[in-house]
Short mmCIF file of C-alpha atoms and ligand atoms in Angstrom, two decimals:
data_model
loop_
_atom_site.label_atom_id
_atom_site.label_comp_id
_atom_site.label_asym_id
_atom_site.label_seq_id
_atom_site.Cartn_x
_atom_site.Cartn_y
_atom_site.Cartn_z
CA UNK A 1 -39.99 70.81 4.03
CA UNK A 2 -36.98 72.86 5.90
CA UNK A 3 -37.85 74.27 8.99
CA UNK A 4 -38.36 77.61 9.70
CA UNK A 5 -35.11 77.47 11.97
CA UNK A 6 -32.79 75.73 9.37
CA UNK A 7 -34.29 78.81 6.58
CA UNK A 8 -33.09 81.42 8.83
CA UNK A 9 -29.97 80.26 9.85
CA UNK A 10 -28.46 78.36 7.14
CA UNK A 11 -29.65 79.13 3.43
CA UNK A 12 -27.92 81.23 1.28
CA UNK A 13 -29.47 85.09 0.70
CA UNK A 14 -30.83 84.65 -3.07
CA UNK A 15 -32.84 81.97 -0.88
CA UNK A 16 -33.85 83.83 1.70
CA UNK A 17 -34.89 87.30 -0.13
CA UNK A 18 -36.86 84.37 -2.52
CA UNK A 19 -38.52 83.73 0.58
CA UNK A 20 -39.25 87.53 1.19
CA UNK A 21 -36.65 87.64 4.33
CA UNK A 22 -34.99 91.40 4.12
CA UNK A 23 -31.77 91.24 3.29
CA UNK A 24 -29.57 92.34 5.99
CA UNK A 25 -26.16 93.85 5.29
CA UNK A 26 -23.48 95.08 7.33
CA UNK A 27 -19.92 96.06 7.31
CA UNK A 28 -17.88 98.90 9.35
CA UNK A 29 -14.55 100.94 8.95
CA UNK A 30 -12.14 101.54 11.64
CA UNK A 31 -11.58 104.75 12.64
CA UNK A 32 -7.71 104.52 12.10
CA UNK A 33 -6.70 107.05 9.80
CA UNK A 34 -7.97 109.79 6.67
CA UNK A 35 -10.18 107.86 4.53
CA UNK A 36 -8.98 107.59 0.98
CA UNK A 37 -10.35 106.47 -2.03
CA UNK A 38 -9.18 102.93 -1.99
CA UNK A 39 -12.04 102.81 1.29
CA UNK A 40 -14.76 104.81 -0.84
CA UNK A 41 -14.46 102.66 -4.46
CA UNK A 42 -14.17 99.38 -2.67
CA UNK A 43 -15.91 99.85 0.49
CA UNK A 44 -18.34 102.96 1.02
CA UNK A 45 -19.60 103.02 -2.16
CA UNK A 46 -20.89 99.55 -2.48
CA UNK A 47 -22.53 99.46 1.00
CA UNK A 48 -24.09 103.15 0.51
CA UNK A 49 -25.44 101.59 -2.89
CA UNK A 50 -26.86 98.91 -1.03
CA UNK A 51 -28.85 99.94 1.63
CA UNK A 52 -31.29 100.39 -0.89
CA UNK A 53 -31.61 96.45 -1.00
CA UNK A 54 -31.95 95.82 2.23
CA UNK A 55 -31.60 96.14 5.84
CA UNK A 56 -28.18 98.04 6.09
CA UNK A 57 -25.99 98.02 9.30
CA UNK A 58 -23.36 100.18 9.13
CA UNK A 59 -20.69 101.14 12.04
CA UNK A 60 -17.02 102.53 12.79
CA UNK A 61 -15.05 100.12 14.31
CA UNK A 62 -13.67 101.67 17.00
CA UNK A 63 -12.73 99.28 19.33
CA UNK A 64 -11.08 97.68 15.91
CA UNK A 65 -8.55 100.60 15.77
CA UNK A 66 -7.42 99.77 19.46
CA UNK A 67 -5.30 97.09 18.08
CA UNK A 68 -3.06 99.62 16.21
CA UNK A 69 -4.02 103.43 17.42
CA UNK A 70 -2.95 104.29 21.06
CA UNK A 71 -4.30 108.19 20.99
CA UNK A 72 -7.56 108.06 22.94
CA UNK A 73 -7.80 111.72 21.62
CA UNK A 74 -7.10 110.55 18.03
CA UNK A 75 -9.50 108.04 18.38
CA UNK A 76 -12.08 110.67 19.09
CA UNK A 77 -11.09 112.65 15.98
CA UNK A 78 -11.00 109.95 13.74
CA UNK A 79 -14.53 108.49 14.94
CA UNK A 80 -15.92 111.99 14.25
CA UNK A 81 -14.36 112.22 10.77
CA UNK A 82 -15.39 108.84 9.74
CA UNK A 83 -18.92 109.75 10.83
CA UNK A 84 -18.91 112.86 8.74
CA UNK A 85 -17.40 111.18 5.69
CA UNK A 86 -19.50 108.26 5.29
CA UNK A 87 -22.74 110.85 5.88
CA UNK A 88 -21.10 113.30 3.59
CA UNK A 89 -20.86 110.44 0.69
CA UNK A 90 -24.42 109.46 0.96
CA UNK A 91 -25.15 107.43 3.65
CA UNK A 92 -28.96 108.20 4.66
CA UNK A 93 -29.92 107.17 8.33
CA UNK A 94 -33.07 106.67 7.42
CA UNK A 95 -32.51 104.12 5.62
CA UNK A 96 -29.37 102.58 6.97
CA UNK A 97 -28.53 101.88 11.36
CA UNK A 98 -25.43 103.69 11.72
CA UNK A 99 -23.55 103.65 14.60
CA UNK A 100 -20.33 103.35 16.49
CA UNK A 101 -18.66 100.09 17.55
CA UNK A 102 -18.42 100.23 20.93
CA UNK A 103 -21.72 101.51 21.67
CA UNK A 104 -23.31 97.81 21.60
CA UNK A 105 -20.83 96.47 23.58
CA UNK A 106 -22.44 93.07 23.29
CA UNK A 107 -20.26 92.70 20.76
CA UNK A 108 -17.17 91.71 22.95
CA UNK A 109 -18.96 88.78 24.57
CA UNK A 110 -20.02 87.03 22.01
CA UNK A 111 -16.16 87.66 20.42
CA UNK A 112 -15.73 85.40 24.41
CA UNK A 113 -18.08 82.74 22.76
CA UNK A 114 -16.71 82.56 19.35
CA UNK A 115 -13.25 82.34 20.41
CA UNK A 116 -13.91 79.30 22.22
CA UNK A 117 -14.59 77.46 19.31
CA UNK A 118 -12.31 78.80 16.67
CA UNK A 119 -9.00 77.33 16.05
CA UNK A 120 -5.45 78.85 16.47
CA UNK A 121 -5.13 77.51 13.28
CA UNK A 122 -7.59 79.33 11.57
CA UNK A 123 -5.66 82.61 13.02
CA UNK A 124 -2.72 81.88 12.50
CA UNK A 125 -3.63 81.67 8.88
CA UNK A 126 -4.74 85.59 8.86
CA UNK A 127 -2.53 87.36 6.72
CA UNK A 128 -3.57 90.79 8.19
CA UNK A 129 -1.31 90.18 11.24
CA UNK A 130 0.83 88.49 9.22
CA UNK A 131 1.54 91.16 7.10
CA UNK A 132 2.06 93.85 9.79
CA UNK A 133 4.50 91.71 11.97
CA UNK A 134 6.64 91.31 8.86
CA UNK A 135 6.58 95.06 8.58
CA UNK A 136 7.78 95.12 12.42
CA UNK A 137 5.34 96.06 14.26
CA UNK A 138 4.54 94.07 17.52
CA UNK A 139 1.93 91.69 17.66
CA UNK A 140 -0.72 92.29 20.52
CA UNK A 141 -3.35 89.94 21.65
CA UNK A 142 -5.75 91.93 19.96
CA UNK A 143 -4.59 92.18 16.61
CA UNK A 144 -4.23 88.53 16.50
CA UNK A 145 -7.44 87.88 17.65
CA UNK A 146 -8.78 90.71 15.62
CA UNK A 147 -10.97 88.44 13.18
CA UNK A 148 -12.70 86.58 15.82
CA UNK A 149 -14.31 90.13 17.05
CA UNK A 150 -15.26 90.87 13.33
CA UNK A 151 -16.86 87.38 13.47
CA UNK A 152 -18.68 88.95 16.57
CA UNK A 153 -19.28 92.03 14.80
CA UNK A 154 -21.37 90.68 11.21
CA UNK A 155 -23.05 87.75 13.52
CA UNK A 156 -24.71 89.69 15.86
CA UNK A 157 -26.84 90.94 13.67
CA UNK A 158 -27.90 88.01 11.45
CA UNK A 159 -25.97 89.86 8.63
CA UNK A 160 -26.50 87.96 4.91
CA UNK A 161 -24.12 90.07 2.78
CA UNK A 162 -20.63 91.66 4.14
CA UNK A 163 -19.65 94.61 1.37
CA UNK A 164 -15.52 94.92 1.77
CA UNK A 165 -12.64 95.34 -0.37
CA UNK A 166 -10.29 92.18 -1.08
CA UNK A 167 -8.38 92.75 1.81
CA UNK A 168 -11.24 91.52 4.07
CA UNK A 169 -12.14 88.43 2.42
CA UNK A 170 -9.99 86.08 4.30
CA UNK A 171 -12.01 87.65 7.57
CA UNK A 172 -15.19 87.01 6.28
CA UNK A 173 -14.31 83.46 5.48
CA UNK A 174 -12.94 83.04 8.77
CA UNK A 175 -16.69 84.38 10.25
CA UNK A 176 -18.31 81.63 8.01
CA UNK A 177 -16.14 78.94 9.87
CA UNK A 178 -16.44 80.35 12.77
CA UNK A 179 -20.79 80.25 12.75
CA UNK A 180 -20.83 77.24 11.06
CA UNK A 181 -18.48 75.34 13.65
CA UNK A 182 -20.79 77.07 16.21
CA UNK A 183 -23.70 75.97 14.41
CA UNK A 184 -22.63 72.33 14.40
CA UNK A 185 -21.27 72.77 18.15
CA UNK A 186 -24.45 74.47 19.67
CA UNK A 187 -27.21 73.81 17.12
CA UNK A 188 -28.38 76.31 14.43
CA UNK A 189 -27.79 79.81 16.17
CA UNK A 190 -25.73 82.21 13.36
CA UNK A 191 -26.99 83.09 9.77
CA UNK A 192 -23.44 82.48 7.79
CA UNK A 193 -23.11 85.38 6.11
CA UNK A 194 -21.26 86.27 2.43
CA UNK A 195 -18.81 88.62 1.02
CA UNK A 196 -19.54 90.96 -1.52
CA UNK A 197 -16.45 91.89 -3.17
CA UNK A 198 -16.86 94.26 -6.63
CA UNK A 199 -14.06 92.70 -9.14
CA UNK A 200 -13.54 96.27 -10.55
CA UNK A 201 -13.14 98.07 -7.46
CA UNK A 202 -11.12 95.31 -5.37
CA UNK A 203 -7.58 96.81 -4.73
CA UNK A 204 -7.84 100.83 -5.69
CA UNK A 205 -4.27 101.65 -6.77
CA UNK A 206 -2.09 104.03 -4.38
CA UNK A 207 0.04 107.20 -6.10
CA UNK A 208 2.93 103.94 -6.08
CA UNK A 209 0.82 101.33 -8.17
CA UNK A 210 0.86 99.37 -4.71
CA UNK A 211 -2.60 98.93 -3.31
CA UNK A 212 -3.74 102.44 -1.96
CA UNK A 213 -3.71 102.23 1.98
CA UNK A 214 -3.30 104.55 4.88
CA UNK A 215 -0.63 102.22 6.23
CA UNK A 216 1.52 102.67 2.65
CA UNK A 217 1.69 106.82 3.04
CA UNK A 218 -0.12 106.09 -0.86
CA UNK A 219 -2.96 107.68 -0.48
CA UNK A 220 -5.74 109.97 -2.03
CA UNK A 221 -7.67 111.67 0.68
CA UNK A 222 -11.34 111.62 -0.15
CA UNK A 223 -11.89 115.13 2.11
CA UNK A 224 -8.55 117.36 2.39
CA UNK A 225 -6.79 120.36 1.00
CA UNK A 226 -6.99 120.98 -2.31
CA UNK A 227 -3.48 122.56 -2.69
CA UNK A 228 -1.79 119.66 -1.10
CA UNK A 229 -4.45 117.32 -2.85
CA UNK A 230 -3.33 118.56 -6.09
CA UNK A 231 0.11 118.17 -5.34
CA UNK A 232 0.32 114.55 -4.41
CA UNK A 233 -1.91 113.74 -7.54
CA UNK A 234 0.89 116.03 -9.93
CA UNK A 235 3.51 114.06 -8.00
CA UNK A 236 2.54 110.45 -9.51
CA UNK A 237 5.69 108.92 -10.83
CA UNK A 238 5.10 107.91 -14.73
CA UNK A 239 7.83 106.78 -17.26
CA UNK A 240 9.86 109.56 -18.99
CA UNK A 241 8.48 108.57 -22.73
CA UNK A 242 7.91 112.22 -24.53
CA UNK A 243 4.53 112.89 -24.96
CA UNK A 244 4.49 112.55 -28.37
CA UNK A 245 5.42 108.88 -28.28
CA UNK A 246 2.31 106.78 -28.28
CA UNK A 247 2.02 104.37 -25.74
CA UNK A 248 0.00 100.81 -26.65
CA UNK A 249 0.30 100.41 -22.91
CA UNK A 250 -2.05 103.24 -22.13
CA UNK A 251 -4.44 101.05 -20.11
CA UNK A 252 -1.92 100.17 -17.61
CA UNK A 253 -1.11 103.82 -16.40
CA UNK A 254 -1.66 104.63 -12.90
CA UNK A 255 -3.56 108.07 -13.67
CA UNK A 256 -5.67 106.14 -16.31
CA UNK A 257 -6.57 103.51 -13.98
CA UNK A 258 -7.89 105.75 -11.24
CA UNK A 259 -9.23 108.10 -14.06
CA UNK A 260 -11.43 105.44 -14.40
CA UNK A 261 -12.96 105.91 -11.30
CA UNK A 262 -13.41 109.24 -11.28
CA UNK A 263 -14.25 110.37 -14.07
CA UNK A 264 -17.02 109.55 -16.43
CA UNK A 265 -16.52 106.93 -18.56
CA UNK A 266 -16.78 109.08 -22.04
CA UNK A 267 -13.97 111.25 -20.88
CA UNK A 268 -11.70 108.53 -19.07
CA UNK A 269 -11.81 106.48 -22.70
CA UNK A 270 -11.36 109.32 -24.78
CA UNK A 271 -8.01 110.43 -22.85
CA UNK A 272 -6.66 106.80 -22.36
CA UNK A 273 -7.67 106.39 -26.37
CA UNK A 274 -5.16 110.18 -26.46
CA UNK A 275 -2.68 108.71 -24.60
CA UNK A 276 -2.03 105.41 -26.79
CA UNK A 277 -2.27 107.38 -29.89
CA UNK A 278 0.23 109.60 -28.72
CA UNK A 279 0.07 113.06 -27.95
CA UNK A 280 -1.09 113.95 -24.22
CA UNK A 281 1.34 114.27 -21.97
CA UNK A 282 1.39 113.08 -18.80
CA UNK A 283 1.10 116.32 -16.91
CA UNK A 284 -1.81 117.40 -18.89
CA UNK A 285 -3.10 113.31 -17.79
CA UNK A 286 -2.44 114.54 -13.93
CA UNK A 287 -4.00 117.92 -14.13
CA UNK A 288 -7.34 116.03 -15.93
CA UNK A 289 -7.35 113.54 -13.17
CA UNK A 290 -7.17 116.24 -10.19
CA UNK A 291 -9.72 118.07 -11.91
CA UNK A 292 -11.62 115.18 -12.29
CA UNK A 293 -11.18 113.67 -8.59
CA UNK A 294 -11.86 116.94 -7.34
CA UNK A 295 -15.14 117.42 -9.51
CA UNK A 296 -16.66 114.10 -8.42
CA UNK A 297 -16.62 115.04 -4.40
CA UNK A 298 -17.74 118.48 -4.85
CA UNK A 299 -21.27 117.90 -3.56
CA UNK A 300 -19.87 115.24 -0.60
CA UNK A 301 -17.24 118.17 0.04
CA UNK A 302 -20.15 120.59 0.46
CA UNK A 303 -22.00 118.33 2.54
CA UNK A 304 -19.39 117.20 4.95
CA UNK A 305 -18.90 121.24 5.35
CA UNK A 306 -22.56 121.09 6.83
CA UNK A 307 -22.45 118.04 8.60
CA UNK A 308 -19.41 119.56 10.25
CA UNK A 309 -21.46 122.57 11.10
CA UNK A 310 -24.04 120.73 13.05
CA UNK A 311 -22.09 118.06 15.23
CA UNK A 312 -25.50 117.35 17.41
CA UNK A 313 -26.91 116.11 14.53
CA UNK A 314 -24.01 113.84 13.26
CA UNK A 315 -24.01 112.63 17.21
CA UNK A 316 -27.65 111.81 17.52
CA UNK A 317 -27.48 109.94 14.45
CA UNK A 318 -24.67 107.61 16.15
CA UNK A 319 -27.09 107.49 19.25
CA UNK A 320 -30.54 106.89 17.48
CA UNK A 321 -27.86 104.07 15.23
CA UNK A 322 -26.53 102.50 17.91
CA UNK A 323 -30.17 101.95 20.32
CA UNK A 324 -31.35 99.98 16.86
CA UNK A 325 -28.37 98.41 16.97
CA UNK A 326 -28.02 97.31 20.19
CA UNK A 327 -31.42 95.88 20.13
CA UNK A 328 -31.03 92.96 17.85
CA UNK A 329 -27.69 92.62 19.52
CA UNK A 330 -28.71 91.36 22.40
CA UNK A 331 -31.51 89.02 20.91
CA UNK A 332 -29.09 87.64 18.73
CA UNK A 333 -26.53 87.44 21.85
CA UNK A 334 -29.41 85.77 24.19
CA UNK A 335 -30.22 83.31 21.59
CA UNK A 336 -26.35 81.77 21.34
CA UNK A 337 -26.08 82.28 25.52
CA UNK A 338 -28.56 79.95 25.23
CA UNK A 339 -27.50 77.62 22.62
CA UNK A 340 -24.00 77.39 24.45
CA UNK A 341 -25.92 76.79 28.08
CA UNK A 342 -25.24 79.94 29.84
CA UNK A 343 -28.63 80.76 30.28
P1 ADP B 1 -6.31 100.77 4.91
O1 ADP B 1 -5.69 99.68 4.07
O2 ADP B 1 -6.12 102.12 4.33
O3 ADP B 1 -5.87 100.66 6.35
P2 ADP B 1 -8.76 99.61 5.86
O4 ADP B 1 -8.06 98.32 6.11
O5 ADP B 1 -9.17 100.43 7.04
O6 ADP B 1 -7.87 100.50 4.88
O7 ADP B 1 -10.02 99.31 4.94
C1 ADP B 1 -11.34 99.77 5.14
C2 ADP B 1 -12.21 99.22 4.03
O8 ADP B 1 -11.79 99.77 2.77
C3 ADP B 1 -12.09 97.70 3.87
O9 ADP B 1 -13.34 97.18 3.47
C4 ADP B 1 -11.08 97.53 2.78
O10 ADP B 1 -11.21 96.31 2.09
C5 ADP B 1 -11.40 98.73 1.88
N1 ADP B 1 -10.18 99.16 1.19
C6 ADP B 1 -9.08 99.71 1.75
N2 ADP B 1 -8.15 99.99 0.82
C7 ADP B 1 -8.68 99.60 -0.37
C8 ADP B 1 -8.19 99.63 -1.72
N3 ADP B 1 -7.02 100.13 -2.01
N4 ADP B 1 -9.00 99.14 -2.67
C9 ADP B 1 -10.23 98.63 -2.38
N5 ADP B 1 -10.73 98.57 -1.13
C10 ADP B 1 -9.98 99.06 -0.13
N1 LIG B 2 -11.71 94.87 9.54
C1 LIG B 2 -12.41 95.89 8.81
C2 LIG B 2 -11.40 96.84 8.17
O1 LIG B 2 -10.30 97.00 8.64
C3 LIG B 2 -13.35 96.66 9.69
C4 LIG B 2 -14.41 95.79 10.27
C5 LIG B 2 -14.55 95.45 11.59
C6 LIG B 2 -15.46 95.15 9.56
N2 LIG B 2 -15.63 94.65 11.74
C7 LIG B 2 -16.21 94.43 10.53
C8 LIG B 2 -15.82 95.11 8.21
C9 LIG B 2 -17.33 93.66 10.16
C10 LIG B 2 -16.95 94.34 7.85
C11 LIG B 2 -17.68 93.63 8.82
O2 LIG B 2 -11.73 97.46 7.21
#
């Protein structure tokens, strides 16, 4: 018979919610730019859909952004924005903890701890810093130590299931190292945690084809303008085929992909099925997936207009988020002080 200890700490969730444990899930957005919808389909949506299953953490990564965002006003905005976005989509506080970053501020010691046992290696394998030092832009200290903070970030709270899009795998696998090597080090202390990545949703296309991301100037804002909106959306780049050609490779178009995710799935079939038979032209493809895009965030963009009205509210959400939070943080934090012999 396992110990209560090893349960906790070491079986994988089906186990656990076998067992009756809550779920606990967690995962948090930095507050670095204009949310698109390569963050809602791959990141927002899933976690807002499951904090129905569980014990949902939720947070804006603030002191995340530091690595690459050097406006302390900026910050401010952006923290605000994300706040309003993620309550405007659906996130209920009364059912999820929501809160910011740096408000628990455990967090950054027990990055101290976990750094101490994770390899350079394991960092130096990251292809997040990687990839923006090959794009020129300088290296600091905290980007490259970015995942061991994330580590700090899903551990403190005994998080089971980590909702992100592809791009955040590798840091979640890093986080499993990381607690197990502590766990091996110290003695049982972390739960390791698991990704949940949804195939479908994995890598949102950008108005290029490339992966949609604020860093790639390819995105579709989830809360804007509609004028400039509709603009960027009419400005995809498609083939110059007539639009009486048909086109067997209908499935493959950019507009169709993301059509996909915005609009139902009668009408997104029925105008791919139009476009391979030949007929619709690409323009009138564009103008159905603004209309479409724009259709599906009506209530949200309604909502965030509210939200935006009452900023006390949005704030004391944060606050009343980040007291829960910071709660199990520092259990979780006392209990590896412990294991490592600092208490
Ligand atoms: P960006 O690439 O725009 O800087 P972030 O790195 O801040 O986005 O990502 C925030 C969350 O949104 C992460 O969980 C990430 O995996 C997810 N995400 C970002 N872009 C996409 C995309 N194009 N498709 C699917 N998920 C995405
Ligand atoms: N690195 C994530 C991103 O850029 C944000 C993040 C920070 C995060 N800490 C986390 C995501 C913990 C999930 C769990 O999107």
């Amino acid at each position: 018979m396992l110990s209560f200890r090893t349960r906790v700490f070491l079986l994988p969730c089906f186990v656990c919610s076998l067992l009756l444990f809550p779920m606990r899930i967690l995962s948090g957005i930095q507050p670095s730019g204009t949310l698109h919808l390569g963050n809602y389909f791959g990141m927002m949506r899933p976690a807002i859909e499951l904090q129905n299953q569980g014990e949902a953490f939720y947070f804006i990564a603030d002191y995340h952004s530091m690595t690459s965002l050097f406006d302390a006003a900026q910050r401010r905005k952006n923290t605000l924005d994300v706040a309003l976005d993620f309550l405007a989509c659906g996130l209920d506080p009364k059912k999820s903890v929501f809160f910011r970053q740096s408000d628990v501020p455990e967090v950054t010691e027990l990055a101290w701890l976990l750094s101490t046992v994770t390899p350079m290696g394991l960092l130096e394998r990251c292809h997040s810093f990687k990839d923006k030092s090959a794009k020129g832009i300088p290296i600091n200290h905290g980007l490259f130590a970015y995942p061991v903070l994330m580590a700090a970030d899903i551990l403190i709270y005994d998080s089971n299931l980590v909702p992100v899009g592809q791009d955040q795998k590798q840091h979640v696998e890093v986080t499993r190292d990381v607690a197990i090597k502590f766990n091996e080090i110290y003695g049982p202390t972390f739960v390791v945690p698991e990704p949940r990545i949804r195939e479908e949703v994995a890598k949102v296309p950008g108005t290029d084809g490339e992966k949609m991301s604020k860093s790639y100037g390819n995105t579709i804002d989830l809360f804007g303008e509609e004028k400039a909106l509709r603009k960027k959306i009419m400005g995809i780049l498609m083939d110059s085929r007539t639009p009486a050609e048909p086109k067997p490779d209908a499935d493959k178009n950019l507009a169709v992909q993301l059509l996909r995710l915005v609009a139902p799935p009668a009408v997104a079939a029925e105008l791919e099925e139009r476009l391979r038979a030949g007929g619709l032209g690409y323009g009138d493809l564009k103008k159905a997936l603004f209309e479409n895009y724009w259709n599906t965030f009506a209530e949200a963009r309604t909502r965030r207009a509210g939200l935006a009205a009452n900023l006390d509210y949005v704030n004391q959400v944060l606050a009343d988020g980040a007291i829960r939070a910071r709660i199990l943080a520092q259990t979780v934090l006392k209990r590896a002080r412990k294991a490592a012999g600092l208490e």
